[in-house]
Coordinates of C-alpha atoms in Angstrom, one line a residue:
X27 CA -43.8 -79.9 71.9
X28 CA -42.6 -77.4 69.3
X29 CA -45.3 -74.8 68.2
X30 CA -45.7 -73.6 64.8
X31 CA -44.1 -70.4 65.4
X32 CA -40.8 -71.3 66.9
X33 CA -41.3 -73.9 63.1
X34 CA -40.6 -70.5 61.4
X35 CA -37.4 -70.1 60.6
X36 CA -35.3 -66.9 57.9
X37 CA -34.6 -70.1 55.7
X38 CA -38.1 -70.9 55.6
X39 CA -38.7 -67.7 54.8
X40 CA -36.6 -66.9 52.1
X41 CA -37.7 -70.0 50.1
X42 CA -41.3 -69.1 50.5
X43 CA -42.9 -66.8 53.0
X44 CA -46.8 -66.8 51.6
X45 CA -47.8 -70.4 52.9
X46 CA -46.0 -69.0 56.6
X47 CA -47.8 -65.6 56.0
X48 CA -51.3 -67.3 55.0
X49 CA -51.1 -69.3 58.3
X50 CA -50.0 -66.8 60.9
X51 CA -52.8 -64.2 59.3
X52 CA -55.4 -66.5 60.6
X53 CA -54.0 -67.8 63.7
X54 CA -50.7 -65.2 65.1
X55 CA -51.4 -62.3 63.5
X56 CA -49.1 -60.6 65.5
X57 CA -46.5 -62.7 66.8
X58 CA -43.1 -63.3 68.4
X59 CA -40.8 -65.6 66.6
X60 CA -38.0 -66.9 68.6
X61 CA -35.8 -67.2 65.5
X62 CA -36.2 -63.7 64.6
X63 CA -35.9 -62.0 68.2
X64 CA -38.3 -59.9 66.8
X65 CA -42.3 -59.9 65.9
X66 CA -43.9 -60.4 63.1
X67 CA -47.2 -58.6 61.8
X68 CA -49.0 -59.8 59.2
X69 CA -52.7 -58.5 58.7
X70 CA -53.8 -55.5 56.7
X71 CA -55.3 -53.6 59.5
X72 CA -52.1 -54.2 61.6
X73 CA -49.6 -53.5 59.2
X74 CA -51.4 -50.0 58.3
X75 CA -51.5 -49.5 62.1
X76 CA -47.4 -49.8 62.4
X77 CA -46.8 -47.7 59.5
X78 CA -49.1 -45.1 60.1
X79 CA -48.6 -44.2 64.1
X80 CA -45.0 -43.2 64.1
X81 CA -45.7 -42.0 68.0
X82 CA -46.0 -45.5 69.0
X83 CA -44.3 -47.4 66.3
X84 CA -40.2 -45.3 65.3
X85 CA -38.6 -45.8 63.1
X86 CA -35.6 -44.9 65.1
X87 CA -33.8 -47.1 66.6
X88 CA -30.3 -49.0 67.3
X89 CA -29.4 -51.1 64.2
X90 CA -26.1 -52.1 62.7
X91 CA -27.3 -51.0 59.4
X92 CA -28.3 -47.9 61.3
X93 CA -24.7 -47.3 62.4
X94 CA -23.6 -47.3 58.3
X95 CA -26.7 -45.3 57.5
X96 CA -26.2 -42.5 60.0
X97 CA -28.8 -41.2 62.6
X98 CA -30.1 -38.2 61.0
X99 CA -31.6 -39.4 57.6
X100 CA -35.5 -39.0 56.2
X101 CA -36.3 -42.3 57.1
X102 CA -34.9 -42.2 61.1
X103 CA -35.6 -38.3 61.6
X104 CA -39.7 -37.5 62.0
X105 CA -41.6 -34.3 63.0
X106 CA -40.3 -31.2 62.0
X107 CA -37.0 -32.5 61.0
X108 CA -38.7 -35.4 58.2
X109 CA -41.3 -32.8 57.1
X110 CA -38.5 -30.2 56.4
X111 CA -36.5 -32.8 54.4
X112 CA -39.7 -34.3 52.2
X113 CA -40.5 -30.5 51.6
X114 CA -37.7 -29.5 49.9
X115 CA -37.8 -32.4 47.1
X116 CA -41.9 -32.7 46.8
X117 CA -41.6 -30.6 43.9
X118 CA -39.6 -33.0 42.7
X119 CA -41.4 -35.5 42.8
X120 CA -44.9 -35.1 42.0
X121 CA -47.4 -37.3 40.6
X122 CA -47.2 -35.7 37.2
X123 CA -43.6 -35.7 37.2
X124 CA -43.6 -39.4 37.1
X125 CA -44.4 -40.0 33.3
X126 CA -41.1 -38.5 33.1
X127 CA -39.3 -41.2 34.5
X128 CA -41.5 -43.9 32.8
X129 CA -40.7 -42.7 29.2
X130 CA -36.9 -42.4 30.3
X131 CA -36.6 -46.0 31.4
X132 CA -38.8 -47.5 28.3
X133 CA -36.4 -45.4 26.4
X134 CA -33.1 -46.8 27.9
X135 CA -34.3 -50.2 27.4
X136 CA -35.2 -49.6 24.0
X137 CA -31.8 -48.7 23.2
X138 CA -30.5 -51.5 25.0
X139 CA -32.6 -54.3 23.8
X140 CA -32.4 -53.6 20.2
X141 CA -30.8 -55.3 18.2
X142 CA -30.5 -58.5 20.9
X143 CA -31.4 -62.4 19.4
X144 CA -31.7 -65.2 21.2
X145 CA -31.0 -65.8 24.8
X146 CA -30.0 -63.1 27.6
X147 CA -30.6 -62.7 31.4
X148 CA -32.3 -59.4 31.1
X149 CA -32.4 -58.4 35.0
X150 CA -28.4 -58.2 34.5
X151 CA -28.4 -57.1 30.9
X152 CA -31.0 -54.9 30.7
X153 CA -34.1 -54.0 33.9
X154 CA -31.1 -53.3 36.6
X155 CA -28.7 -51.1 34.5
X156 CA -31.5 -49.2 33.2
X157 CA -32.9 -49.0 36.7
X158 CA -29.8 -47.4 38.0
X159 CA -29.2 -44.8 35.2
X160 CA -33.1 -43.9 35.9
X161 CA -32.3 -43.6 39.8
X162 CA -29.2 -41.5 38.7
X163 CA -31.3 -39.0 36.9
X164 CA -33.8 -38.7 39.2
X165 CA -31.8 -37.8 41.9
X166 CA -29.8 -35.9 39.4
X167 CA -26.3 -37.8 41.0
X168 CA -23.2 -37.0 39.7
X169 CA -22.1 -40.5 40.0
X170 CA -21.7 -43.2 36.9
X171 CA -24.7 -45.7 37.1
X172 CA -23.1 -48.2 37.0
X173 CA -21.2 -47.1 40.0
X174 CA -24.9 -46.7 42.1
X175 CA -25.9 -50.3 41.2
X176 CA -22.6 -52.0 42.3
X177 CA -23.2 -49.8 45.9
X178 CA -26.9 -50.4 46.1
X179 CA -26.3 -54.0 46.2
X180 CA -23.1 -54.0 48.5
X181 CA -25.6 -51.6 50.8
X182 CA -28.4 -54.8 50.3
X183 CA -25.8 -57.4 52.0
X184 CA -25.9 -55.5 55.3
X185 CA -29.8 -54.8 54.9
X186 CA -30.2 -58.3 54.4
X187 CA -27.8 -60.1 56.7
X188 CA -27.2 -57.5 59.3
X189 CA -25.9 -60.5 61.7
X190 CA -23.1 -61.0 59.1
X191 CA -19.9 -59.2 59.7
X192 CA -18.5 -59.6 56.7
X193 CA -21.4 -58.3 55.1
X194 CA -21.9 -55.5 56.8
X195 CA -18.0 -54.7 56.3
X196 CA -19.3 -54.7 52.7
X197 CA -21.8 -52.1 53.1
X198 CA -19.6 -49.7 55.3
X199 CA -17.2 -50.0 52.6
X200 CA -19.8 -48.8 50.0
X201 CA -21.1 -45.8 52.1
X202 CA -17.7 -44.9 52.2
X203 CA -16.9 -44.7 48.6
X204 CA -19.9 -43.2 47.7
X205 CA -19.3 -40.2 50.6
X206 CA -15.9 -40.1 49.2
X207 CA -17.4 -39.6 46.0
X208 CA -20.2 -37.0 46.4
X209 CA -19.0 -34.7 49.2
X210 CA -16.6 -32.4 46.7
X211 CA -19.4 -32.4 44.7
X212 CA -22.2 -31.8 46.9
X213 CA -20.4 -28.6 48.4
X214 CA -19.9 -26.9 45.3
X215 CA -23.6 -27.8 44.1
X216 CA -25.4 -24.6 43.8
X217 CA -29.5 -23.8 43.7
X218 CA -31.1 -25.7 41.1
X219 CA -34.9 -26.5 41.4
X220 CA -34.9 -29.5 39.2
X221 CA -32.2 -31.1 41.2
X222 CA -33.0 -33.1 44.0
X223 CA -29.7 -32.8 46.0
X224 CA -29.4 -29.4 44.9
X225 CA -32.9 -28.5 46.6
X226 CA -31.8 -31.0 49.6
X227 CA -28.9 -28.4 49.8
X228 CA -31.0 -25.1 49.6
X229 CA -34.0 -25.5 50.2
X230 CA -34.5 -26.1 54.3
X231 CA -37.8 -24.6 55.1
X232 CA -37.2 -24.2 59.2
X233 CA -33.8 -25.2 59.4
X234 CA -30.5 -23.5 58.2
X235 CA -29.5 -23.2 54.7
X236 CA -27.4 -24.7 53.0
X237 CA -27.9 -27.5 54.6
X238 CA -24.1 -29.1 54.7
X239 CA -23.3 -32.5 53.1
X240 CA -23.2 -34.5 56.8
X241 CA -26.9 -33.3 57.3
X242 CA -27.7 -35.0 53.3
X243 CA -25.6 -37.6 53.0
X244 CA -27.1 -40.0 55.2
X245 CA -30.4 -39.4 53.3
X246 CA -28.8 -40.2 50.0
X247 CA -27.1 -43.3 51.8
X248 CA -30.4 -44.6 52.9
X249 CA -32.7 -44.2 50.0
X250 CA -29.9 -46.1 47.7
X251 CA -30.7 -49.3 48.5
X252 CA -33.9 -48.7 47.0
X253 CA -32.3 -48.5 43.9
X254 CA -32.7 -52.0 42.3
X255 CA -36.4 -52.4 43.0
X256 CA -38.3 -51.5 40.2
X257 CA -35.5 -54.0 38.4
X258 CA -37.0 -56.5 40.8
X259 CA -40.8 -55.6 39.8
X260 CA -40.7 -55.5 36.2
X261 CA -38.6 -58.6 36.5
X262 CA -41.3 -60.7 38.9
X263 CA -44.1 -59.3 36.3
X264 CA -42.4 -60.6 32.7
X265 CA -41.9 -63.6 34.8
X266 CA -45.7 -64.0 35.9
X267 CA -46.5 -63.0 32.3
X268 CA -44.3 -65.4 31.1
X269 CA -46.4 -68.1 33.3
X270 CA -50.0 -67.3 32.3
X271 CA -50.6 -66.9 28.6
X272 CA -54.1 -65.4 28.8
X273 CA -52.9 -62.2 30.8
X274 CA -49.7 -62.1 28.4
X275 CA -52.1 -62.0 25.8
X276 CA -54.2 -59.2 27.2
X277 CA -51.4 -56.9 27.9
X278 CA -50.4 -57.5 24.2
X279 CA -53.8 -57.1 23.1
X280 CA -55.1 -53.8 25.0
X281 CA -51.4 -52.0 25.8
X282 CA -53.2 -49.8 28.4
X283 CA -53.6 -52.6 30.8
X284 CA -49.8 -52.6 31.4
X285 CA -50.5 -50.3 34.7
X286 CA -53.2 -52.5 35.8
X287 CA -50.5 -55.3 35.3
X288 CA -47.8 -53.2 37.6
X289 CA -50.4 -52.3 40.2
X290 CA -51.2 -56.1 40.3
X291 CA -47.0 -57.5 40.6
X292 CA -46.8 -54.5 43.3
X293 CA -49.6 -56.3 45.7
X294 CA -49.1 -59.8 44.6
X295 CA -45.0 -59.9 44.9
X296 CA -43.9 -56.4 46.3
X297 CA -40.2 -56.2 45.8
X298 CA -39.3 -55.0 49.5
X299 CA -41.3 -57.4 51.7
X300 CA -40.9 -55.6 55.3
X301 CA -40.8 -52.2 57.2
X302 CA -38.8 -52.6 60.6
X303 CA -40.4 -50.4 63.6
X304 CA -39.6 -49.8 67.2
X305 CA -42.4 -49.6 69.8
X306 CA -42.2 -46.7 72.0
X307 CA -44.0 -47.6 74.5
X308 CA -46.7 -50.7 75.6
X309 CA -49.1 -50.6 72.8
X310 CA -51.8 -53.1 71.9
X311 CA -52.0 -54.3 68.1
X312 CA -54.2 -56.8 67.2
X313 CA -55.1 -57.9 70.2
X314 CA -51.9 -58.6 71.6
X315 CA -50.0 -56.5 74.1
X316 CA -46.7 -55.4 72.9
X317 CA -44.1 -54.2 75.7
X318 CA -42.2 -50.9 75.5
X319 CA -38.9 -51.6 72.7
X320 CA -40.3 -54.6 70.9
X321 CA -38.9 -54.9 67.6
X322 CA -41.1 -54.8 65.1
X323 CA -41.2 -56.0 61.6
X324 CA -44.4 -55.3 59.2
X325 CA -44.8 -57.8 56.5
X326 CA -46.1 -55.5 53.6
X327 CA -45.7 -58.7 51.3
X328 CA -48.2 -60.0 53.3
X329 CA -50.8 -57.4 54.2
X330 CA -51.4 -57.3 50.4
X331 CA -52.7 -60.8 50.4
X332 CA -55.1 -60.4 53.2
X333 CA -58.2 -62.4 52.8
X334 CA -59.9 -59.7 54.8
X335 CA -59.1 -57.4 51.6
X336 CA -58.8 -58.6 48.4
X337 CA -60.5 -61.2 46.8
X338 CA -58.5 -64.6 45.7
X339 CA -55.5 -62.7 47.3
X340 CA -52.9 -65.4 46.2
X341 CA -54.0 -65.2 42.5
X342 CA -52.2 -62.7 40.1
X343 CA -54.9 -61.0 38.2
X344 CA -54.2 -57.8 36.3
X345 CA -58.0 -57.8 35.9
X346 CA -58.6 -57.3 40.1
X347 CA -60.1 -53.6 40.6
X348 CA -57.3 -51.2 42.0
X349 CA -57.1 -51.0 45.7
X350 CA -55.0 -49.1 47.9
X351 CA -51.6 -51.6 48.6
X352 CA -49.3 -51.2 51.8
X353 CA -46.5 -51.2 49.7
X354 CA -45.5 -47.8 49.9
X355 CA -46.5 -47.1 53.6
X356 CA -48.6 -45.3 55.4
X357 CA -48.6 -42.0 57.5
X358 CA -45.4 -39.5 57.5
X359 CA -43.0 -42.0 55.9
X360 CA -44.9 -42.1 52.8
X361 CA -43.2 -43.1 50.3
X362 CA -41.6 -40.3 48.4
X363 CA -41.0 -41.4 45.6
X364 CA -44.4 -43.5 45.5
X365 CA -46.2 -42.5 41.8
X366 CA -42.1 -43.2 40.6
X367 CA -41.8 -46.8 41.1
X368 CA -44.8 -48.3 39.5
X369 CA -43.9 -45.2 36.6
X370 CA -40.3 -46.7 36.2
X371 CA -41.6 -50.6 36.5
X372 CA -44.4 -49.8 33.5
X373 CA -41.6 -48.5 31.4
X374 CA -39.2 -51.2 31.7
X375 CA -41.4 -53.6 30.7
X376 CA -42.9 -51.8 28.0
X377 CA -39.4 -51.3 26.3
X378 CA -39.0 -54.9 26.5
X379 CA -42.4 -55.6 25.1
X380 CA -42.6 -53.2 22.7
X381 CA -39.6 -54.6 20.3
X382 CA -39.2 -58.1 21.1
X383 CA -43.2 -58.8 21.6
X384 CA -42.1 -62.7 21.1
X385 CA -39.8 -62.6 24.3
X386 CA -40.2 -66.4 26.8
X387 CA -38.9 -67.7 29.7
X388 CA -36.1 -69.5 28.9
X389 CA -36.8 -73.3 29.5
X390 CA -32.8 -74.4 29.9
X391 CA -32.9 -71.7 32.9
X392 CA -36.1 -71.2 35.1
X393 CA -35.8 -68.2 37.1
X394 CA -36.0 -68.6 40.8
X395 CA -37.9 -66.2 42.8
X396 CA -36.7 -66.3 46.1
X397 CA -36.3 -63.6 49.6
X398 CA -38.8 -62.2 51.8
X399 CA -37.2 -58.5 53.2
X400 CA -36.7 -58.5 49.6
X401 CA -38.6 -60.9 47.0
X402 CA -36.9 -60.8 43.3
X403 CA -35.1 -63.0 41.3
X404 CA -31.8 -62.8 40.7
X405 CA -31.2 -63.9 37.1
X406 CA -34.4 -63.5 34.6
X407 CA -33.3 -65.7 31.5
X408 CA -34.9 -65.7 28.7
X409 CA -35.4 -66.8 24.9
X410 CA -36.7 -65.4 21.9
X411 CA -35.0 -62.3 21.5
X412 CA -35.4 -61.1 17.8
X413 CA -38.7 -63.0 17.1
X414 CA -40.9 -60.5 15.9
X415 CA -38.9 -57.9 17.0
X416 CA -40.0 -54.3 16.4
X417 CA -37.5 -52.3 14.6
X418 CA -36.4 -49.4 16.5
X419 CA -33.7 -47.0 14.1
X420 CA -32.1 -44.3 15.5
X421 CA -34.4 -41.7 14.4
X422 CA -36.8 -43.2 15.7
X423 CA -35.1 -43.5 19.6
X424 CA -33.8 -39.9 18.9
X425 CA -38.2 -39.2 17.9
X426 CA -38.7 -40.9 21.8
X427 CA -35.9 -38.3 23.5
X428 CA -37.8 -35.5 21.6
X429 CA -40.7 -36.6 23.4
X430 CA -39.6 -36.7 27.0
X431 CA -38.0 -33.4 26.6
X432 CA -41.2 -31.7 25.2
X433 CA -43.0 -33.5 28.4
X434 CA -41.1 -30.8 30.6
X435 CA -38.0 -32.9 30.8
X436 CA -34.4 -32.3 30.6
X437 CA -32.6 -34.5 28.5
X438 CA -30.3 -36.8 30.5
X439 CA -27.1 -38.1 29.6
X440 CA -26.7 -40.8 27.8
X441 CA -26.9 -44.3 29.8
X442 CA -23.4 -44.6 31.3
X443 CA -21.9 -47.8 31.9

């Protein structure tokens, strides 16, 4: 007789992994699935554990997507060699850099949406473009935006079907263009502290300096497929909106709840669902003994709806009091660019809101939330563009870049693509 785990299946996950999640919190909370060849945690305390003990838990280790990535990246390398890398860009990245990049995005999709009536899928039209010219500027990438997105999600093929040849052939491909494309760049890049890359380049506290692109580039490659999240976000929280009027009506009511609303879409449906780990050595987690090499994959999606945590855990509330969220890791692979995300998910949404306040799901085409290493949909249709629609002139856009660059901000290009 069949037990439940070897029930679990990567179909059954992608269609729906909180009823499997639910389950093997209370009975397997750490558990090997024969269909994965790998194991599965699922509880708060656990999933904090694997994230924040890198000496038991690497996140080094042999990987076809690995192989594309390159060995020496920020998210591979730790000890001296991680710390040196995250130093150089902190700067960058502060806290209160990031309503920056909020006023950017809300920007951009102000520019984009006005003007639209009617029907459009907004994750292709409008969240995911904007998302990748954000990324662009961020990084400060000399590379079209347009051109990021289209890699980003070749790289998510192999990230997401790393048994798949084909797939993977895809991603290869797409580190190779983008290589091909920054290299001539990247060696002629000189100091610049606002610059990202540029501070990658010359700024190697420990290490030698420059720093040459093969020591870079496989950072770059590896934090691209991060790219379309926040797309994914703001598009799983207009979607919840969309599906309870009362907490539409409150963000349209009292505006300032909007980052209470992203805090809540980022525990309730994270857009990237796992962290994969190595085990080091025999290590006990949860009470079960886990042998030297065992692959390991934290379910982040999951530890956010721990019973054990928060309250009604399967319930969005944007009302919930704040709590910390596994989302963006634990211990020395922090997230980096962790106060960015939920900066860049606020101000998509909020650009959408802001002029077409009368915006719906669009009832001939129900978006379809699907995934678990990633959880997002696709296509986000929707109706009611144009009703009530707040004008937004040209002065008035131009009025929004004045602002950002007062804030401390350089004016980026326009949105390419």
């Amino acid at each position: 007789m069949s037990s439940f785990l070897d029930t679990i299946t990567p179909e059954a996950l992608h269609a729906d992994p909180y009823p499997i999640y639910q389950r093997l919190r209370r009975d397997h909370p750490v558990a090997e699935i024969p269909a994965l060849g790998c194991w599965l945690v699922t509880r708060w305390q656990d999933v904090r554990q694997v994230m924040s003990h890198s000496e038991s838990f690497t996140t080094r280790f042999p990987s076809a997507m690995s192989e594309i990535f390159g060995p020496e990246n920020i998210l591979s390398s730790s000890g001296d060699i991680h710390q040196g890398m995250r130093a150089s860009v902190e700067e960058v990245f502060e806290p209160e850099r990031a309503g920056l990049a909020r006023e950017y995005a809300r920007k951009l999709v102000i520019e984009r949406v006005s003007g639209m009536h009617g029907r459009a899928d907004l994750m292709g039209e409008v969240l995911q473009p904007v998302t990748a010219e954000v990324f662009r500027w961020m990084l400060s990438l000399e590379v079209e935006s347009t051109t990021l997105l289209r890699m980003a999600q070749a790289l998510w093929l192999g990230v997401l079907n790393p048994g798949d040849p084909a797939k993977l052939a895809v991603s290869a491909a797409a580190m190779n263009e983008l290589d091909a494309a920054l290299t001539p760049w990247f060696e002629g890049l000189g100091p610049d502290p606002s610059s990202a890359i540029a501070r990658w380049r010359h700024i190697a506290p420990g290490s030698a300096c420059p720093r040459g692109a093969a020591e870079v580039l496989p950072t770059i490659r590896v934090v691209l497929p991060s790219l379309p999240e926040p797309g994914w976000a703001a598009g799983s929280l207009l979607v919840a909106l969309f599906n309870d009027p009362d907490q539409r009506g409150l963000v349209r009511d009292r505006p300032e709840l909007l980052g209470d609303a992203v805090h809540e879409i980022l525990r309730w449906m994270p857009p990237f669902g796992l962290v994969g780990r190595m085990t080091t050595r025999p290590v006990e987690l949860g009470g079960t003994r886990l042998p030297a090499g065992a692959h390991v994959l934290a379910a982040i999606g999951s530890a956010n709806r721990d019973e054990t945590v928060f309250e009604q855990p399967e319930t969005f509330d944007l009302r919930r009091r704040r709590q910390p969220l596994a989302s963006f890791g634990y211990g020395e692979h922090t997230c980096l660019v962790r106060a960015f995300i939920p900066a860049v998910v606020e101000g998509l949404v909020a650009g959408v809101l802001d002029v077409h306040p009368g915006v719906r799901a669009d009832p001939s085409e129900q978006s379809c939330v699907a995934g678990w290493s990633a959880r997002y949909t696709a296509r986000l249709c929707v109706d009611g563009l144009g009703d009530s629609a707040t004008a937004y002139p040209p002065g008035q856009r131009r009025a929004v870049a004045a602002q950002l660059t007062a804030a401390g901000g350089k004016q980026p290009e326009p949105v390419r693509g």
